[in-house]
Coordinates of C-alpha atoms in Angstrom, one line a residue:
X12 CA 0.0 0.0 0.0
X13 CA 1.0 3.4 -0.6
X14 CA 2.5 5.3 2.6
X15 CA 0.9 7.8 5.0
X16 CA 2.2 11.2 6.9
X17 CA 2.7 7.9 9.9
X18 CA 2.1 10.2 12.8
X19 CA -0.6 12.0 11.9
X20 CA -2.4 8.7 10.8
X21 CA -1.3 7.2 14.4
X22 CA -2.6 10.0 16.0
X23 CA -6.0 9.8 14.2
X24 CA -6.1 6.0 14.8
X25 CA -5.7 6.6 18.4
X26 CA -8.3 9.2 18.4
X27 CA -11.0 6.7 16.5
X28 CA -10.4 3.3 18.9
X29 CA -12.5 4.1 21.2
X30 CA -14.8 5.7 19.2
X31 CA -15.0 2.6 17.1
X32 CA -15.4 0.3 20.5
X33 CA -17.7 2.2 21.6
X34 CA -19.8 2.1 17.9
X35 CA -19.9 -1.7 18.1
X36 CA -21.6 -2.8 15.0
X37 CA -22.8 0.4 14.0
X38 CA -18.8 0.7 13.1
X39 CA -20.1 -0.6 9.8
X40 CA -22.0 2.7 8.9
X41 CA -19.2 4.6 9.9
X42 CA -16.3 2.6 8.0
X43 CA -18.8 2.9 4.6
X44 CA -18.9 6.6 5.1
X45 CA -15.4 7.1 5.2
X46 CA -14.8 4.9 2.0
X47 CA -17.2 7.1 0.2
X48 CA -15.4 10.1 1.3
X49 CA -12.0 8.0 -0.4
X50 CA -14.1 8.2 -3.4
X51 CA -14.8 11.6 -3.7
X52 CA -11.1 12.6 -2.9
X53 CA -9.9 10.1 -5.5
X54 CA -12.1 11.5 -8.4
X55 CA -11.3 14.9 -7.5
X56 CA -7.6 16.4 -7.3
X57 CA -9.0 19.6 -6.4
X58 CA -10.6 18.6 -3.1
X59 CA -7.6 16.4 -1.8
X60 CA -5.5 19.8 -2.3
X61 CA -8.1 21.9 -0.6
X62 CA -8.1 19.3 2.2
X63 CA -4.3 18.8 2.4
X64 CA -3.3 22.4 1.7
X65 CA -0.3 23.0 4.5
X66 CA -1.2 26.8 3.2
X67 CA -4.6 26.6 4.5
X68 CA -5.8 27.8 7.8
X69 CA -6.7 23.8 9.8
X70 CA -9.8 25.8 10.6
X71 CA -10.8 27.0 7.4
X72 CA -10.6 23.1 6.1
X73 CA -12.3 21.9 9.3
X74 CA -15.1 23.9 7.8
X75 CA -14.7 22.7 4.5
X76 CA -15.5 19.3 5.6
X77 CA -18.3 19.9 7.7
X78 CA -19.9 21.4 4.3
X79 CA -18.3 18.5 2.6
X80 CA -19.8 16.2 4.6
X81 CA -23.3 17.5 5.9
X82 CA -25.5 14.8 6.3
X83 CA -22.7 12.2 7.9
X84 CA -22.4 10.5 11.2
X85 CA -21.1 13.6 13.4
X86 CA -18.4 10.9 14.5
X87 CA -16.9 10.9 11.2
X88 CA -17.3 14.9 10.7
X89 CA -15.4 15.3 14.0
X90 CA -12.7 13.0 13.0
X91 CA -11.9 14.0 9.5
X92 CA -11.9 17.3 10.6
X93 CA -9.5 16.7 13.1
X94 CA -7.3 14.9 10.1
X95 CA -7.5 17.9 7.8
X96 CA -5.9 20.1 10.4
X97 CA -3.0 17.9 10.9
X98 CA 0.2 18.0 8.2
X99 CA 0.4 15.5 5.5
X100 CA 3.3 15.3 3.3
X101 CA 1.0 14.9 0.1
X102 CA -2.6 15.0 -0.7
X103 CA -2.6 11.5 -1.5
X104 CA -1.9 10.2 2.0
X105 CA -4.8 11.9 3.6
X106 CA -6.9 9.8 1.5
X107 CA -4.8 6.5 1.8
X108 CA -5.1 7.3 5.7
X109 CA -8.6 8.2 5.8
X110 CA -8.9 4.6 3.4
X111 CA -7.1 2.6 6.3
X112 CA -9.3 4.2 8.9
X113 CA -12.3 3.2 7.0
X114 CA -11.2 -0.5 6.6
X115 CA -10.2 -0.1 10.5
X116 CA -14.2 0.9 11.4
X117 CA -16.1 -2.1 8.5
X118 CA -13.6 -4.6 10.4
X119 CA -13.9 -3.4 14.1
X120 CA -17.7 -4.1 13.3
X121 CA -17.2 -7.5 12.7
X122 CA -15.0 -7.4 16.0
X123 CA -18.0 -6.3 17.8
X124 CA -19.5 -9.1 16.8
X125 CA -16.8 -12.0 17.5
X126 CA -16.4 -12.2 13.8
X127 CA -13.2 -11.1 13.1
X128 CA -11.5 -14.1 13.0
X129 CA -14.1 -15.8 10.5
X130 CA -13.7 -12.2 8.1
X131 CA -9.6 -13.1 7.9
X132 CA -10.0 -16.2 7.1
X133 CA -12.9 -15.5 4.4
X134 CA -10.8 -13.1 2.6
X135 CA -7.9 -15.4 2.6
X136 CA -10.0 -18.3 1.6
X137 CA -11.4 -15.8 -1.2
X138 CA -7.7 -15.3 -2.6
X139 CA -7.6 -18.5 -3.0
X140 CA -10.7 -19.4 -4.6
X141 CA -9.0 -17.3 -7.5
X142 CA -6.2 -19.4 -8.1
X143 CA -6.2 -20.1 -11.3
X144 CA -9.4 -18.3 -11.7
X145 CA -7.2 -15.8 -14.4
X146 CA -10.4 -14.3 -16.5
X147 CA -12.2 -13.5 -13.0
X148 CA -9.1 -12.1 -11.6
X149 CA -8.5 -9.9 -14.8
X150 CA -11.8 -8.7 -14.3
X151 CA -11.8 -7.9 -11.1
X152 CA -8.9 -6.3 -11.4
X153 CA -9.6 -4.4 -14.7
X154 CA -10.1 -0.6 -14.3
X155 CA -11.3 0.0 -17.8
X156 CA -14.0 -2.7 -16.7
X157 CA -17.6 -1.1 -15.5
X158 CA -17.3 -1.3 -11.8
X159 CA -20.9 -2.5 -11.4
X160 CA -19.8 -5.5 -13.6
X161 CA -17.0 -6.2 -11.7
X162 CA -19.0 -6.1 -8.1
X163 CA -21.7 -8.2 -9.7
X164 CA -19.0 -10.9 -10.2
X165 CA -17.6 -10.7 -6.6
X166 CA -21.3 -10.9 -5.4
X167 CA -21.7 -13.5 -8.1
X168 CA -19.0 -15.1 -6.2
X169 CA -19.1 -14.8 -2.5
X170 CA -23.1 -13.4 -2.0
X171 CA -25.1 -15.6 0.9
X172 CA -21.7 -17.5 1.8
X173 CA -19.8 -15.1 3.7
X174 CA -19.9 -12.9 6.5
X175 CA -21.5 -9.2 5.5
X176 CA -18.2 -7.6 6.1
X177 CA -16.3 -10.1 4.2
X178 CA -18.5 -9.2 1.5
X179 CA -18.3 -5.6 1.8
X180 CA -14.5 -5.2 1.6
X181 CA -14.4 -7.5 -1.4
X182 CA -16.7 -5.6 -3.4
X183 CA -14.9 -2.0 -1.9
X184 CA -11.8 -4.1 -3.4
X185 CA -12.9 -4.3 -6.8
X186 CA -15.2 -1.2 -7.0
X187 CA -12.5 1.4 -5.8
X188 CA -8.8 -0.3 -7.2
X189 CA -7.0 2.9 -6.2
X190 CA -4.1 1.6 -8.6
X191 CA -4.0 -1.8 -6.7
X192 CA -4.9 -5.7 -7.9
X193 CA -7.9 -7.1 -6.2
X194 CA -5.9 -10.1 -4.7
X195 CA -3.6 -7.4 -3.7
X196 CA -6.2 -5.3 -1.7
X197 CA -8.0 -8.0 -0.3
X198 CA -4.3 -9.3 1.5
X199 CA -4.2 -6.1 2.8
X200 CA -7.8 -6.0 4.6
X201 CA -6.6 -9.9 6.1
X202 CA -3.5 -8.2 7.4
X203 CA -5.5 -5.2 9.0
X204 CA -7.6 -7.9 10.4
X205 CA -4.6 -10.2 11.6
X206 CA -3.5 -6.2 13.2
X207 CA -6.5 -5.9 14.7
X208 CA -6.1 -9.5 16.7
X209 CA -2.9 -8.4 17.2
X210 CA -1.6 -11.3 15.4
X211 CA 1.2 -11.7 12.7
X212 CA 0.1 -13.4 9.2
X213 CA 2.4 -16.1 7.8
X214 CA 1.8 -16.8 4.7
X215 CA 3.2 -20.7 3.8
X216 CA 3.4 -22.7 0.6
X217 CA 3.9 -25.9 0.8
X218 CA 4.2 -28.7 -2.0
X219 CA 1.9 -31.0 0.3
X220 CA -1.3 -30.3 2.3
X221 CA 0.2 -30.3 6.0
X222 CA -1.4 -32.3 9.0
X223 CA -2.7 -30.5 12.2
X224 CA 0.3 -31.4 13.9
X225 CA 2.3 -29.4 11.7
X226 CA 0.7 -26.6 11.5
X227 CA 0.8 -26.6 15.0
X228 CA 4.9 -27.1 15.2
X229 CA 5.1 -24.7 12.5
X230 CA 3.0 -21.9 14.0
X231 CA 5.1 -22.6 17.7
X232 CA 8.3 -22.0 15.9
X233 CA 6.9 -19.0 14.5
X234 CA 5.8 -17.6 17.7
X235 CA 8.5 -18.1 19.3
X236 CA 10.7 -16.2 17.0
X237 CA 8.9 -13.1 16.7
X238 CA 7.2 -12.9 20.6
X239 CA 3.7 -12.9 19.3
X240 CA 0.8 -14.6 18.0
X241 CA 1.1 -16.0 14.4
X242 CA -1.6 -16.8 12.0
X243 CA -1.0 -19.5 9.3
X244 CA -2.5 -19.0 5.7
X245 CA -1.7 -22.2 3.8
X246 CA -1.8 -23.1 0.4
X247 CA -1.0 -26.1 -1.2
X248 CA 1.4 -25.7 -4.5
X249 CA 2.9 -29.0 -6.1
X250 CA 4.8 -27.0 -8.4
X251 CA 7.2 -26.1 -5.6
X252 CA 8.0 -30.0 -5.9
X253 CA 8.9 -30.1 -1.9
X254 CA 9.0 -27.9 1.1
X255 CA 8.1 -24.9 1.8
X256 CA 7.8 -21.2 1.3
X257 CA 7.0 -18.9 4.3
X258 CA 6.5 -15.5 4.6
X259 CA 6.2 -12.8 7.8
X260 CA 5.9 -9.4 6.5
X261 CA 9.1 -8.8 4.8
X262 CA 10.9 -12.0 6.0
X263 CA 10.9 -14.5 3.4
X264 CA 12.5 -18.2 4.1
X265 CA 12.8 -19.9 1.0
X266 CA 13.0 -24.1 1.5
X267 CA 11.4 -25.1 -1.5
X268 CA 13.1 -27.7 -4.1
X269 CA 12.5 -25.3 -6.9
X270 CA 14.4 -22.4 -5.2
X271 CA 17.4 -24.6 -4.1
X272 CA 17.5 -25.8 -7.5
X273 CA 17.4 -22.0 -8.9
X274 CA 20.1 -21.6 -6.6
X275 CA 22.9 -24.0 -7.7
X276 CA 21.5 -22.9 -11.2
X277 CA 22.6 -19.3 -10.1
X278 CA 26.2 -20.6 -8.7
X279 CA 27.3 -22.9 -11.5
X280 CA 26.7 -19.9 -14.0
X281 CA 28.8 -17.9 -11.3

């Protein structure tokens, strides 16, 4: 995802917690609010520079907003005037952190609800339903596409068999791309999600399906090296030929047969 002014987002996020806790499932109505406001600062360049104008008086864009937005929850008047006040380094990120604060409210809502464990794994699952899916994934990932066609497939494709949050986010995936894949995006809500459970996200590929009992070892191993929680996403690839990929954020460990052979393939042309 593209980066944010850090501070001024963290300082908007820890203004919205406990508003958001104290929303419950009504965080929903909020979260959709805000991604309509991403909208309208995405289709206008004009806005996002009024908004993010370090020229401006914070006051005179507070006001702005509260034009901007008459007729929304006061919640999310009072904090996105609060974030149009505070310095970004580019119009852009105001709207990428306002984004991320929306996603933040649709999940909490599903954490009001003890769902937020089922709405991670639904969008992981959903990733992989595409595998191999390449026309739906073009598609869905196609800006010149009509978005209503491409939010009629993802309801084609999830609709009645997922949570109303999972949902949600996957059709805000494909109706607002804001330069990204769908797959892409829809990683990115599972990692807010895994955030939000203050867990880590592994991602593993493995040539075989693994039993229980090594997803267990595997997930122990993983906790212990990085002091927290981790939650295993597993897919099953037999091109890999035999063991494993993993990934933690950034940290990739590479086991597979087809990497070691890319390797001495790499060194004997050395």
């Amino acid at each position: 995802m593209r980066g944010t002014s850090g501070a001024s987002l963290k300082e908007a996020q820890e203004r919205f917690e406990p508003v958001l806790r104290a929303a419950g499932a009504d965080a929903l109505s909020l979260g959709e609010q805000l991604l309509t406001l991403v909208s309208a600062l995405d289709d206008s360049a004009a806005l996002r520079r009024s908004l993010a104008d370090p020229s401006r008086e914070g006051e005179a864009k507070a006001g702005l907003v509260a034009n901007l937005l008459n007729g929304f929850d006061e919640r999310v008047v009072d904090l996105v005037s609060g974030m149009v006040r505070a310095r970004w380094a580019g119009d852009a990120d105001l709207a990428d952190a306002v984004e991320r604060l929306g996603v933040d409210a649709v999940l909490a809502s599903a954490e009001a609800r003890g769902a937020l464990e089922t709405v991670e794994d639904e969008l992981f699952r959903l990733t992989r339903a595409l595998d191999g899916q390449r026309e739906a994934k073009q598609i869905l990932s196609d800006g010149t596409t009509a978005p209503d066609r491409r939010v009629a497939l993802v309801d084609a494709l999830v609709a009645g068999k997922v949570d109303t949050v999972t949902q949600s986010l996957a059709r805000r995936a494909t109706s607002s791309l804001r330069g990204r894949r769908f797959v892409q995006t829809l990683g990115w809500f599972g990692d807010i999600a895994a955030e939000r459970r203050k867990r880590l996200v592994a991602t593993v590929t493995s040539a075989t399906v693994l039993t229980r009992e090594q997803e267990q070892r595997l997930g122990a191993v993983l906790e212990r090296s990085y002091g927290r929680p981790v939650q295993l996403n597993v897919t099953v690839d037999p091109a890999i030929v035999g063991g494993m990929r993993i990934q933690v954020g950034a940290d990739v460990v590479d086991s597979t047969v087809l990497s070691r052979l890319a390797d001495a393939s790499r060194r004997l042309a050395g």
